[in-house]
PDB file of C-alpha atoms in Angstrom:
ATOM      1  CA  MET A   1      11.212 -29.591  -2.578  1.00  0.00           C
ATOM      2  CA  LYS A   2      12.061 -28.043  -5.944  1.00  0.00           C
ATOM      3  CA  ASN A   3       8.424 -28.219  -7.061  1.00  0.00           C
ATOM      4  CA  THR A   4       7.351 -26.471  -3.892  1.00  0.00           C
ATOM      5  CA  LYS A   5       9.809 -23.634  -4.449  1.00  0.00           C
ATOM      6  CA  LYS A   6       8.622 -23.329  -8.046  1.00  0.00           C
ATOM      7  CA  ARG A   7       5.011 -23.142  -6.902  1.00  0.00           C
ATOM      8  CA  TYR A   8       5.884 -20.469  -4.348  1.00  0.00           C
ATOM      9  CA  ALA A   9       7.796 -18.488  -6.962  1.00  0.00           C
ATOM     10  CA  PHE A  10       4.874 -18.819  -9.365  1.00  0.00           C
ATOM     11  CA  LEU A  11       2.435 -17.526  -6.732  1.00  0.00           C
ATOM     12  CA  TRP A  12       4.619 -14.527  -5.884  1.00  0.00           C
ATOM     13  CA  ILE A  13       5.171 -13.717  -9.572  1.00  0.00           C
ATOM     14  CA  CYS A  14       1.417 -13.827 -10.216  1.00  0.00           C
ATOM     15  CA  ALA A  15       0.835 -11.585  -7.205  1.00  0.00           C
ATOM     16  CA  ALA A  16       3.500  -9.168  -8.465  1.00  0.00           C
ATOM     17  CA  ILE A  17       1.835  -9.008 -11.887  1.00  0.00           C
ATOM     18  CA  VAL A  18      -1.538  -8.255 -10.281  1.00  0.00           C
ATOM     19  CA  ASN A  19       0.030  -5.495  -8.183  1.00  0.00           C
ATOM     20  CA  ILE A  20       1.954  -3.993 -11.097  1.00  0.00           C
ATOM     21  CA  LYS A  21      -1.280  -3.867 -13.080  1.00  0.00           C
ATOM     22  CA  SER A  22      -2.896  -2.168 -10.116  1.00  0.00           C
ATOM     23  CA  ILE A  23      -0.176   0.481  -9.915  1.00  0.00           C
ATOM     24  CA  PHE A  24      -0.878   1.605 -13.465  1.00  0.00           C
ATOM     25  CA  CYS A  25      -4.596   0.912 -13.898  1.00  0.00           C
ATOM     26  CA  ASP A  26      -6.478   1.019 -10.606  1.00  0.00           C
ATOM     27  CA  TYR A  27      -7.477   4.529  -9.671  1.00  0.00           C
ATOM     28  CA  ASP A  28     -10.803   5.593  -8.262  1.00  0.00           C
ATOM     29  CA  LEU A  29     -12.158   8.685  -6.592  1.00  0.00           C
ATOM     30  CA  ASP A  30     -10.348   7.932  -3.342  1.00  0.00           C
ATOM     31  CA  ALA A  31      -7.000   7.995  -5.135  1.00  0.00           C
ATOM     32  CA  ALA A  32      -7.648  11.435  -6.598  1.00  0.00           C
ATOM     33  CA  TYR A  33      -8.977  12.719  -3.285  1.00  0.00           C
ATOM     34  CA  THR A  34      -6.005  11.353  -1.343  1.00  0.00           C
ATOM     35  CA  VAL A  35      -3.434  12.797  -3.752  1.00  0.00           C
ATOM     36  CA  ALA A  36      -5.223  16.179  -3.853  1.00  0.00           C
ATOM     37  CA  MET A  37      -5.536  16.291  -0.075  1.00  0.00           C
ATOM     38  CA  SER A  38      -1.838  15.511   0.362  1.00  0.00           C
ATOM     39  CA  TYR A  39      -0.892  18.121  -2.250  1.00  0.00           C
ATOM     40  CA  ARG A  40      -2.982  20.744  -0.463  1.00  0.00           C
ATOM     41  CA  HIS A  41      -1.597  19.795   2.941  1.00  0.00           C
ATOM     42  CA  ILE A  42       2.026  19.911   1.773  1.00  0.00           C
ATOM     43  CA  ASN A  43       1.435  23.296   0.153  1.00  0.00           C
ATOM     44  CA  GLY A  44       0.190  24.845   3.391  1.00  0.00           C
ATOM     45  CA  ASP A  45      -3.587  24.424   3.416  1.00  0.00           C
ATOM     46  CA  ARG A  46      -4.863  24.012   6.935  1.00  0.00           C
ATOM     47  CA  LEU A  47      -7.175  21.033   6.540  1.00  0.00           C
ATOM     48  CA  PHE A  48      -7.680  20.168  10.181  1.00  0.00           C
ATOM     49  CA  LEU A  49      -9.246  23.286  11.618  1.00  0.00           C
ATOM     50  CA  LYS A  50     -12.808  22.043  12.126  1.00  0.00           C
ATOM     51  CA  MET A  51     -12.911  18.399  11.187  1.00  0.00           C
ATOM     52  CA  TRP A  52     -10.571  15.648  12.394  1.00  0.00           C
ATOM     53  CA  GLU A  53     -11.667  12.632  10.421  1.00  0.00           C
ATOM     54  CA  PRO A  54      -9.544   9.480   9.945  1.00  0.00           C
ATOM     55  CA  HIS A  55      -9.167  10.125   6.234  1.00  0.00           C
ATOM     56  CA  GLN A  56      -7.678  13.532   6.960  1.00  0.00           C
ATOM     57  CA  THR A  57      -5.417  12.597   9.837  1.00  0.00           C
ATOM     58  CA  SER A  58      -3.988   9.619   7.945  1.00  0.00           C
ATOM     59  CA  ILE A  59      -2.742  11.940   5.215  1.00  0.00           C
ATOM     60  CA  PHE A  60       0.592  12.300   7.028  1.00  0.00           C
ATOM     61  CA  PHE A  61       1.660   8.889   5.714  1.00  0.00           C
ATOM     62  CA  VAL A  62       0.824   9.947   2.168  1.00  0.00           C
ATOM     63  CA  ASP A  63       2.546  13.295   2.755  1.00  0.00           C
ATOM     64  CA  PHE A  64       5.793  11.541   3.642  1.00  0.00           C
ATOM     65  CA  PHE A  65       5.900   9.592   0.372  1.00  0.00           C
ATOM     66  CA  ALA A  66       4.767  12.639  -1.635  1.00  0.00           C
ATOM     67  CA  LEU A  67       7.527  14.762  -0.090  1.00  0.00           C
ATOM     68  CA  VAL A  68      10.088  12.098  -0.990  1.00  0.00           C
ATOM     69  CA  TRP A  69       8.807  12.218  -4.578  1.00  0.00           C
ATOM     70  CA  ARG A  70       8.987  16.018  -4.681  1.00  0.00           C
ATOM     71  CA  LYS A  71      12.528  15.918  -3.264  1.00  0.00           C
ATOM     72  CA  ILE A  72      13.607  13.440  -5.954  1.00  0.00           C
ATOM     73  CA  THR A  73      11.858  15.025  -8.962  1.00  0.00           C
ATOM     74  CA  GLY A  74      11.322  18.647  -7.930  1.00  0.00           C
ATOM     75  CA  SER A  75       7.584  18.496  -8.738  1.00  0.00           C
ATOM     76  CA  PHE A  76       4.412  16.546  -8.092  1.00  0.00           C
ATOM     77  CA  ASP A  77       4.140  15.275 -11.667  1.00  0.00           C
ATOM     78  CA  GLY A  78       3.671  11.507 -11.498  1.00  0.00           C
ATOM     79  CA  VAL A  79       3.130  11.453  -7.743  1.00  0.00           C
ATOM     80  CA  ALA A  80       0.012   9.271  -8.058  1.00  0.00           C
ATOM     81  CA  LEU A  81       2.049   6.475  -9.659  1.00  0.00           C
ATOM     82  CA  TRP A  82       4.724   6.862  -6.994  1.00  0.00           C
ATOM     83  CA  LEU A  83       2.140   6.658  -4.212  1.00  0.00           C
ATOM     84  CA  GLN A  84       0.641   3.522  -5.770  1.00  0.00           C
ATOM     85  CA  PHE A  85       4.145   2.008  -5.952  1.00  0.00           C
ATOM     86  CA  CYS A  86       4.838   2.866  -2.297  1.00  0.00           C
ATOM     87  CA  GLY A  87       1.512   1.362  -1.309  1.00  0.00           C
ATOM     88  CA  CYS A  88       2.364  -1.778  -3.260  1.00  0.00           C
ATOM     89  CA  LEU A  89       5.647  -2.076  -1.381  1.00  0.00           C
ATOM     90  CA  SER A  90       3.823  -1.506   1.924  1.00  0.00           C
ATOM     91  CA  PHE A  91       1.436  -4.367   1.204  1.00  0.00           C
ATOM     92  CA  LEU A  92       4.355  -6.548   0.105  1.00  0.00           C
ATOM     93  CA  ALA A  93       6.264  -5.850   3.319  1.00  0.00           C
ATOM     94  CA  VAL A  94       3.240  -6.686   5.459  1.00  0.00           C
ATOM     95  CA  SER A  95       2.632  -9.831   3.379  1.00  0.00           C
ATOM     96  CA  ILE A  96       6.165 -11.023   4.053  1.00  0.00           C
ATOM     97  CA  LEU A  97       5.874 -10.256   7.767  1.00  0.00           C
ATOM     98  CA  LEU A  98       2.511 -12.013   7.796  1.00  0.00           C
ATOM     99  CA  TYR A  99       4.113 -15.111   6.291  1.00  0.00           C
ATOM    100  CA  PHE A 100       6.748 -15.310   9.018  1.00  0.00           C
ATOM    101  CA  ALA A 101       4.157 -14.736  11.741  1.00  0.00           C
ATOM    102  CA  ILE A 102       1.687 -17.319  10.435  1.00  0.00           C
ATOM    103  CA  LYS A 103       4.185 -20.047   9.630  1.00  0.00           C
ATOM    104  CA  ARG A 104       4.853 -20.391  13.367  1.00  0.00           C
ATOM    105  CA  ILE A 105       1.304 -21.613  13.954  1.00  0.00           C
ATOM    106  CA  THR A 106       0.451 -23.347  10.681  1.00  0.00           C
ATOM    107  CA  SER A 107       2.108 -25.143   7.804  1.00  0.00           C
ATOM    108  CA  LYS A 108       4.496 -23.358   5.478  1.00  0.00           C
ATOM    109  CA  ASP A 109       2.144 -23.931   2.524  1.00  0.00           C
ATOM    110  CA  ILE A 110      -0.834 -22.342   4.238  1.00  0.00           C
ATOM    111  CA  ALA A 111       1.256 -19.421   5.477  1.00  0.00           C
ATOM    112  CA  MET A 112       2.592 -18.845   1.962  1.00  0.00           C
ATOM    113  CA  PHE A 113      -0.880 -18.971   0.433  1.00  0.00           C
ATOM    114  CA  ILE A 114      -2.328 -16.555   2.997  1.00  0.00           C
ATOM    115  CA  SER A 115       0.503 -14.062   2.601  1.00  0.00           C
ATOM    116  CA  VAL A 116       0.282 -14.098  -1.204  1.00  0.00           C
ATOM    117  CA  LEU A 117      -3.491 -13.797  -0.999  1.00  0.00           C
ATOM    118  CA  PHE A 118      -3.132 -10.831   1.352  1.00  0.00           C
ATOM    119  CA  TRP A 119      -0.882  -9.063  -1.164  1.00  0.00           C
ATOM    120  CA  ILE A 120      -3.346  -9.643  -3.996  1.00  0.00           C
ATOM    121  CA  LEU A 121      -6.645  -8.987  -2.207  1.00  0.00           C
ATOM    122  CA  ARG A 122      -6.487  -5.449  -0.973  1.00  0.00           C
ATOM    123  CA  PRO A 123      -9.641  -3.857   0.462  1.00  0.00           C
ATOM    124  CA  LYS A 124      -9.709  -1.246  -2.280  1.00  0.00           C
ATOM    125  CA  ASN A 125      -8.444  -1.121  -5.805  1.00  0.00           C
ATOM    126  CA  ILE A 126      -5.929   1.585  -4.886  1.00  0.00           C
ATOM    127  CA  GLN A 127      -2.772   0.856  -2.943  1.00  0.00           C
ATOM    128  CA  ILE A 128      -2.036   4.334  -1.638  1.00  0.00           C
ATOM    129  CA  THR A 129      -1.569   4.309   2.141  1.00  0.00           C
ATOM    130  CA  ASP A 130      -4.862   6.093   2.811  1.00  0.00           C
ATOM    131  CA  TYR A 131      -6.958   5.580   5.917  1.00  0.00           C
ATOM    132  CA  SER A 132      -8.698   2.320   4.926  1.00  0.00           C
ATOM    133  CA  ASN A 133      -5.512   0.701   3.655  1.00  0.00           C
ATOM    134  CA  LEU A 134      -3.667   1.848   6.782  1.00  0.00           C
ATOM    135  CA  LEU A 135      -6.386   0.234   8.884  1.00  0.00           C
ATOM    136  CA  VAL A 136      -5.841  -3.085   7.115  1.00  0.00           C
ATOM    137  CA  LEU A 137      -2.041  -2.869   7.151  1.00  0.00           C
ATOM    138  CA  LEU A 138      -1.701  -1.828  10.788  1.00  0.00           C
ATOM    139  CA  SER A 139      -4.383  -4.276  11.978  1.00  0.00           C
ATOM    140  CA  THR A 140      -2.587  -7.081  10.198  1.00  0.00           C
ATOM    141  CA  LEU A 141       0.702  -6.065  11.775  1.00  0.00           C
ATOM    142  CA  ALA A 142      -0.932  -5.961  15.200  1.00  0.00           C
TER     143      ALA A 142
END
């Protein structure tokens, strides 16, 4: 029993390290685009006049976290890190919910492994709650 708890703790700690590294190091073009689109939307640009694409309509989730950051700090400086952190917490929350859902139909070990693996293996190297990450998160919750 104690060894099992130690193995679980080890898995979650490794997953946390991977996600912390991702918060600070994993940015690609989608991250910049998502942050810029949210910044423009919050500052009054009307992005949805002619094109209603999933990547544009999902920006409301990013806007919420960006507005929280602006309320706390008074600016958008560092918002990309904040959005990565919020995305990390979103994946963690879904991983935990996934564990409790899966352990009903499989063994505790398999459920633990799948939930940790879900937290580590995101579809993209960014964690921001953009359209593709929202698709994965909400599909998993469903």
